[in-house]
Structure formats: structure tokens, C-alpha cells
Amino acid sequence: MSDKANNACDTCSHFNADGLKKLGVNTDSFDFVVALAGNPNTGKSTVFNALTGLRQHTGNWPGKTVVRAEGAFEYNSQKYKLVDLPGTYSLLSTSQDEEVARNFILFGKPDVTVIVVDASRLERNLNLVLQILEITDKAVLCLNLMDEAKRNNIEIDERTLARDLGIPVVPTSARFNEGIPDLIQTISEVASGKIICKPHRIKNVPDNIQKAVDTLSEEIENQYPNLSNSRWIAFRLLEGDNKIIKALKAGEFV
Amino acid sequence: MADSSIDKIIDLSKDLRWQIGDDFHDNLAEGIYADASEIATSSVRIDNQNNQFRLDRKIDKIVTSKTWGFPIMFLILGVILWLTIEGANYPSAMLADLLLGNLHPFLKGLAASIGMPWWLDGFLIDGVYLAVAWVIAVMLPPMAIFFPMFTLLEDFGYLPRVAFNMDELFRKSGAHGKQALTMSMGFGCNAAGVVATRIIDSPRERLIAIITNNFSLCNGRWPTQILIATIFIGAVVPASFSGIASLSAVISIAVLGIFFMFLVSWSLSKTVLKGEVSTFNLELPPYRPPRFWKTIYTSLIDRTLIVLWRAILFAAPAGAVIWLISNIYIGNESIAAWTINSLDGFGFLLGLNGVILLAYIVAIPANEIVIPTILMLTVLVTGISGGEGAGVMFELDSINATSDILKAGGWTLLTAINLMLFSLLHNPCSTTIYTIYKETKSLKWTVVASILPVIMGFVVTFLVAQVWRIFVN
């Protein structure tokens, strides 16, 4: 566990290793808030530890992280507060851990949401990714556990994936610190607006629903012109989600 | 923002909901899956011929099989315990020798040379220091072995398989299958196990998991079980079998705890916590070779030292209390002697004695100081010499010396068995009680979770004592 550069990424000119400082739990003042979301047991806490230098407990079972953990790092003299959210399979139901994750992405308004996925189980993980992309348009896909995917003879075309999802994709093996420098660089570029995301919107829905969503989200946008996730709010309203109706009335989206 | 515009949006959504019908949720979910499938198909290429998943599946077939699942679980538990018991002996003796054999006389000498009054010297060095030293000597080595091994198993991915094996039993007792995970965490520390119940969605099943977590024998209680089993159970069989006999006794107690957990879960779900068992998806994650040294390092730093620090924080005041009650006299008797005498009758009914009951009262803050307290109080009551004197917690050089003291105090095999049972079935430690309150935010359930095991302990030890006296004597 030395601080020395030990792979190509660390020495790449695009990555400024000197500019990186792991700040541990010191989250006093910060320039950007970064949320870590993803399915259970995809290595979110390991990514969290790799970024902050903390030793948050990790374990190989779904549900290990039950409380929201916070940490920080500094990169190129800008401070990033990192929030490790409980792992969830979806944001569509209303169990307690899903609500913690959903509310933070929705109301915590993170500057960047890093979605950690298991590269060996991409298709299943995309379910959550697509839902998050309806809520936020500043996201990075962290394609984690690449070492396992390789061992399982799974190859992923990252560029196609990035194009289809409309967000940057960074392959990592957080357990071995591989790809972390690249991830940090990408987070900083999304946070600063250097990379503009054009997130994928859910397409495969029947026409009548598509129309209803369009009508409703147009109306929402008329009332709240600055809202980026009007479509998702429309989804929730059509579902009859009382908590979203309440939040709307309380003005929490403005 | 005017309220009317929000109402307008909500009204519009109601109208639209009528138009699109009930299938919205399913349609949306299907849409997401269809999108996910399209995206994955265009960017993922899998070579199915050499897929590692097959190996995982082969391992799973064995470790979750109906025939082998449980034997393998007990075998793993047995190996971990055996390594803990065997491995902890030597470093424990070394630490005891250093902290109690050498450092304690040195501190006493130092205190004498600066002319410290006897009561201050006794209070600080014989009370506080010895309690802390004892806890370090007894707890640090087993924890430093047990926690890393447990963490390695956890990182490897075995815990979800345990949950899978036990799911059926939990379902039958009306509890949530994920309780198997929180139960396993409880074997390390009950307070950690109670926090881990957050993974259970249903409040009813979560409450069951919280109340019954105490039946997982925690790290503070393993040393008590191991020591008593070694002295008394190991002694009734030929020497060559004593290791196996005491190991089996400890495992039996742990299994009995699991049995009580099912029993109590079942009773609760049939009475005060009635309800349906909720279904859930349990993902069996891939096996991952743990990063050995990193795991050892983090589990030593994070778990072992944190738990040890907590034990020290509780042991220090407890040591002070023991010294005080042994040295403050009312009439001719110290408070400790007086309490022990008045608890003796009740203790006899339970096949225990007044010393053990008082030790458990003193040790409410932390289970790990029960044995030293018992030894010290026994010396006080029997008046045998060789110990350090009134109210001094000490470590004896060998298991034999401990055994001599306990036998002088009138201990029998029944006392030993009932102490092991009572150590399993009594109130959770203060940290766990506080954690239960924080998690449930209910005084009522905190009281239930604290009192229920003690009552069970009284009943079980009482029954065992009566049966024993009828049939054995």
C-alpha cells in the first residue's frame, strides 16, 4: 500500500498524482459532492476506500453497507465530498435502503453521481443505471470488478457502452487500485462541466405511456423550467408516488 | 411557486393515469429491461466456453447441498474455534506474564517508593489497572485470530451461502432469511449484529432479528466458554480426548444458542409479532479470493482494536467497582461478601452460586470480565491464600491454578455446565442494549430484549440443576 505510482494510469500526463490528496473523513468544506450508487455487492465501498483512503468495512455479501458513509478527497486543489450510498437493485420500490439512495440523488443534488456496476453482470446492473440516468444528467459509470470479468472471459466495449448510455465509462478493479486515477480525473471533468453528459432515456415503453409522460413532463417543465429530471417526476406521478407529490408540494425540487 | 400550478400538474397526472391504465409499473419495468438488454447486447461479448461461473456453481452445489451444507458449516465453525483456542493460548500466557506477572509488581513497587496511600494504590493498580490488563491478556489474542478469519470468510463470499442454507429454518420460525447474516455478525459482536439488521426491510422481522441476536455467542463470551470447558469438561475425559471434548462442549453451547434463537423467533412470530414471512431475493455473489494481508490488516485495525478499546473503557471502571465493594466494610463484612452470601441461596437453586451472580451484575458493562471477577470473588470468599488479596483481580499462572481456586470455592461439573449455559442466556452487554434502543427507538422492545434472555437463563439453569441433582447425585 505505497503511494508510489504502480501502473500506467498513475504516470499518465492526464493524471496529476501530485494533485491528489486523500482526506479521509475530513469533509468540512468542499467544492463538489459526489454520490456513489450501484447494486449491492459491486464494490462501492471498495471504490469509496480507494478514493478517500478510508477503511470503510467491506465484505462479499449484499447489504454490507447499511449507513450512509461520507469521506473526502482533494484533486487539483478542489475538494470533493464523497457519499457512499446503500446498494440497491432499483429505485422504483419503497424499501428503506432504496429511499436513502433515491432521496440523496434526488434531493441531495450531487454534482456527480458515480454508478458502480459489476462488469460481469452488466445487463442486470443496467436496470438501476437507466433509472439513475432519468434522475440526474451528471453521472460516471464505474465499470468495476474488471479483473473478475476478464477471468470470466467477458469483454466489454467501453466506447460503445459510453455512447449508448451518454455518460463516460471508466473500467476499474478497485480492489487492486486499478483505474482509480482515471476515475478521479473523469469525476473532476464531469464536475467542472468539461464533460457534458447526454444520458440515455428509457425508450422501450408503449406509445400511449410515452405520450402521457411527454405531456406531463412538458407541463412540469412549464412550471419548473430549471428542472432536469421532469421525465422521472412524471414517471413517479403516473405511478402515484405520494412521497414525490408531497415533495413537489413542499417545493423540494426547486 | 403558486399552489395552483402544482395542483394542475397533479390533476393532469391523475387524468393521464386513468388513460394509461394499471399496467404502467410493469410496462415501465419491462421497458427498462428491454433497454438494458439492447445496450448490453451491443457492448458485451461473453466467451461461454471458459466461464468461471461454472466453478462457482460447482462449489455452491456442495456447500449449499441438503446433505453437505450443514456439516460443512459446522466443520468451518469448528476449525475456526479450534484455531482460536489453540492459537490464543500461548500469546495470552505471554501477555499475562508481562502485564500481570511483571508490570503489576513493578507498578506496586513504584507506588510504594513514592509513598502512595494504600487505598489509592489499591484502587488504581489493583482495581483499574488489573482489570484492564486482564481484559487485554484474555481478549486480544483470541480476537486477533477470530476476527481476521471471520473477515476472510466474509470476503470470500461464504456468508450468503450460510443464509441460503438456513433460509428454510428461518422461514419456518416466521423470521426473515437475512437474519442468518445478522446472526453471523452477532458471533463477532452482538452490537454489530443489531446494527446489521438494517438489511431486513420488514419492521416485524427486523425486530425479531434484533431481539434474538443475543443468542449468538459473542466474542466477549467465547473466552468464558472456552476456559470453563477446558477446566471442567476436558477434565472428565482421558487426557488425549480433553481437547476434542472441550471443543465439542463449546460448539454445543453455540448450537444451543442457535436453537434458542429459532425457538424465540418462532414464539415471537406466533404471539406478539404475528405476520407473514416476507419473500426476498438473495444474491449468491461470486467467490472472491480475499486479499489476504490487506484483510488481516484492516480487520486487526478496525475490528480488533476498536472492540478491544471498548472493552478497556468498560473494564477500567468495573475493576474500580470490584476493588471498592471488596474493601468497603459494613460491620464485619465487605459489601461483596455480604452480597454473595445473600445471593447464595438463589444461586444454589440455579446450580450456580452467589459469586457467579454477583460477577454477572458487576460485568453488565462487558461480558469479557466475568471470569476474572469470579476468580477474585471466589478467593475473597474462600479465603485461600496465594492470591493478591481482597478485591484484586489477578491472572493465575496456569489453568490448573484456576481450577484449584474454583474447586476450593465448591465448584462442581454442574456449576461449570450451568455457568456455560448462563453465559449464553443472560442479558446483552450495555453497549448492545444501548444499540438496541438506538435501532428500535422503543423502550418496550429494549426491555424485552434485555430481560427475556435472563429469564430464560434462570429457567434453563434451574431445570438443569434439578434434573442433575435427581439423577446424578
XYZ file of C-alpha atoms in Angstrom, chain A residues 51-241:
191
model
C -10.804 7.356 -3.308
C -10.789 8.604 0.287
C -8.063 6.478 1.843
C -10.585 5.401 4.477
C -11.111 1.820 5.556
C -14.854 1.536 5.459
C -15.806 -2.097 6.119
C -16.268 -4.148 3.010
C -17.495 -7.693 2.683
C -18.579 -10.081 -0.003
C -22.287 -10.045 0.645
C -25.151 -7.843 -0.492
C -26.241 -5.425 2.221
C -22.948 -4.848 3.979
C -23.282 -1.061 3.820
C -26.369 -0.007 5.745
C -25.463 3.502 6.760
C -24.518 6.384 4.529
C -20.772 6.824 4.782
C -19.040 10.102 3.945
C -15.462 10.872 3.093
C -13.444 13.292 1.029
C -10.540 13.723 -1.321
C -8.810 16.689 -2.877
C -7.825 16.755 -6.510
C -6.093 19.691 -8.215
C -6.871 21.848 -5.161
C -10.573 21.217 -5.337
C -12.288 19.331 -2.549
C -14.742 16.553 -3.256
C -17.112 15.173 -0.651
C -17.920 11.544 -1.356
C -21.108 9.850 -0.148
C -21.310 6.037 -0.206
C -24.992 5.093 -0.614
C -26.521 1.725 0.357
C -26.614 -0.676 -2.585
C -29.972 -1.078 -4.314
C -31.308 -3.041 -7.258
C -33.823 -0.401 -8.277
C -35.302 2.939 -7.279
C -38.872 2.009 -8.140
C -39.960 0.372 -4.907
C -40.056 1.989 -1.492
C -37.937 -0.065 0.917
C -35.859 1.928 3.366
C -32.431 1.474 1.825
C -33.753 2.346 -1.642
C -35.270 5.504 -0.267
C -31.972 6.592 1.284
C -30.287 6.192 -2.096
C -33.104 7.749 -4.120
C -33.589 10.730 -1.829
C -29.924 11.553 -1.858
C -29.614 11.510 -5.627
C -32.849 13.481 -5.944
C -32.694 15.998 -3.110
C -29.013 15.932 -2.170
C -28.319 17.138 -5.741
C -24.847 15.629 -6.016
C -22.563 17.312 -8.562
C -21.566 13.906 -9.893
C -23.139 10.508 -9.355
C -20.718 7.644 -9.797
C -22.663 4.495 -10.636
C -20.629 1.428 -9.720
C -21.532 -1.699 -11.683
C -20.292 -5.289 -11.728
C -18.741 -5.736 -15.170
C -19.621 -9.451 -15.159
C -23.282 -8.696 -14.609
C -23.690 -5.600 -16.718
C -27.145 -6.271 -18.103
C -28.721 -6.829 -14.701
C -26.910 -3.791 -13.258
C -28.095 -1.546 -16.117
C -31.610 -1.663 -14.666
C -30.505 0.674 -11.877
C -28.184 2.680 -14.134
C -31.027 3.579 -16.502
C -33.212 4.672 -13.609
C -30.491 6.883 -12.161
C -29.882 8.433 -15.578
C -33.523 9.533 -15.598
C -32.893 11.460 -12.380
C -29.515 13.044 -12.943
C -27.552 14.041 -16.010
C -24.143 14.267 -14.363
C -23.009 10.720 -13.981
C -19.982 8.473 -14.468
C -20.232 4.741 -14.970
C -17.578 2.919 -12.957
C -17.237 -0.469 -14.609
C -15.851 -2.245 -11.568
C -14.592 -5.789 -10.963
C -12.926 -5.821 -14.378
C -10.463 -8.418 -13.098
C -13.337 -10.815 -12.484
C -14.902 -10.083 -15.856
C -11.599 -10.865 -17.518
C -11.310 -14.116 -15.600
C -14.811 -14.990 -16.781
C -13.856 -14.205 -20.380
C -16.238 -11.308 -20.599
C -15.233 -8.440 -22.855
C -16.905 -5.077 -22.756
C -16.664 -2.466 -25.460
C -16.446 0.594 -23.232
C -16.757 3.114 -26.039
C -19.978 1.637 -27.368
C -21.308 1.464 -23.849
C -20.377 5.089 -23.166
C -22.020 6.181 -26.406
C -25.222 4.225 -25.701
C -25.505 5.488 -22.134
C -24.370 9.014 -22.930
C -22.019 9.171 -19.946
C -18.302 8.480 -19.521
C -17.383 4.873 -18.697
C -14.296 4.062 -16.610
C -13.181 0.427 -16.189
C -11.711 -0.274 -12.730
C -10.583 -3.026 -10.393
C -10.915 -1.080 -7.195
C -9.581 -3.903 -5.057
C -6.254 -3.554 -6.808
C -6.462 0.238 -7.204
C -6.581 -0.157 -10.982
C -8.364 2.560 -12.905
C -8.872 4.761 -9.853
C -6.716 7.654 -11.176
C -8.727 7.628 -14.391
C -11.936 7.609 -12.372
C -10.835 10.625 -10.340
C -9.876 12.535 -13.467
C -13.247 11.750 -15.071
C -15.159 12.744 -11.942
C -13.375 16.088 -11.926
C -14.134 16.684 -15.591
C -17.837 15.957 -15.167
C -17.978 18.072 -12.005
C -16.347 21.049 -13.682
C -18.544 20.736 -16.760
C -15.676 19.830 -19.062
C -17.543 16.680 -19.980
C -21.220 17.214 -20.778
C -23.363 14.092 -20.399
C -26.268 13.248 -22.657
C -27.830 10.489 -20.607
C -29.846 7.717 -22.160
C -33.614 7.989 -21.711
C -35.776 4.925 -21.390
C -37.235 4.209 -24.840
C -38.905 0.823 -24.889
C -42.247 1.880 -23.441
C -45.612 1.605 -25.233
C -46.679 4.668 -27.247
C -49.609 5.639 -25.052
C -47.347 5.758 -21.993
C -44.670 7.639 -23.899
C -47.267 10.225 -24.847
C -48.586 10.557 -21.313
C -45.050 11.001 -19.973
C -44.284 13.652 -22.608
C -47.455 15.596 -21.877
C -46.902 15.532 -18.141
C -43.213 16.330 -18.212
C -43.874 19.228 -20.560
C -46.344 20.620 -18.069
C -43.848 20.120 -15.249
C -41.157 21.901 -17.231
C -43.514 24.794 -17.873
C -43.880 25.258 -14.156
C -40.265 24.466 -13.203
C -38.085 25.493 -16.149
C -34.815 24.627 -14.374
C -35.687 21.032 -13.654
C -33.556 18.435 -15.383
C -35.480 15.366 -14.289
C -39.028 16.264 -15.228
C -39.422 12.948 -17.018
C -38.601 10.981 -13.918
C -41.008 13.041 -11.819
C -43.633 12.343 -14.474
C -42.902 8.612 -14.098
C -43.391 8.827 -10.366
C -46.556 10.886 -10.596
C -48.053 8.429 -13.064
C -47.149 5.692 -10.619
C -48.980 7.635 -7.904
C -45.945 8.021 -5.623
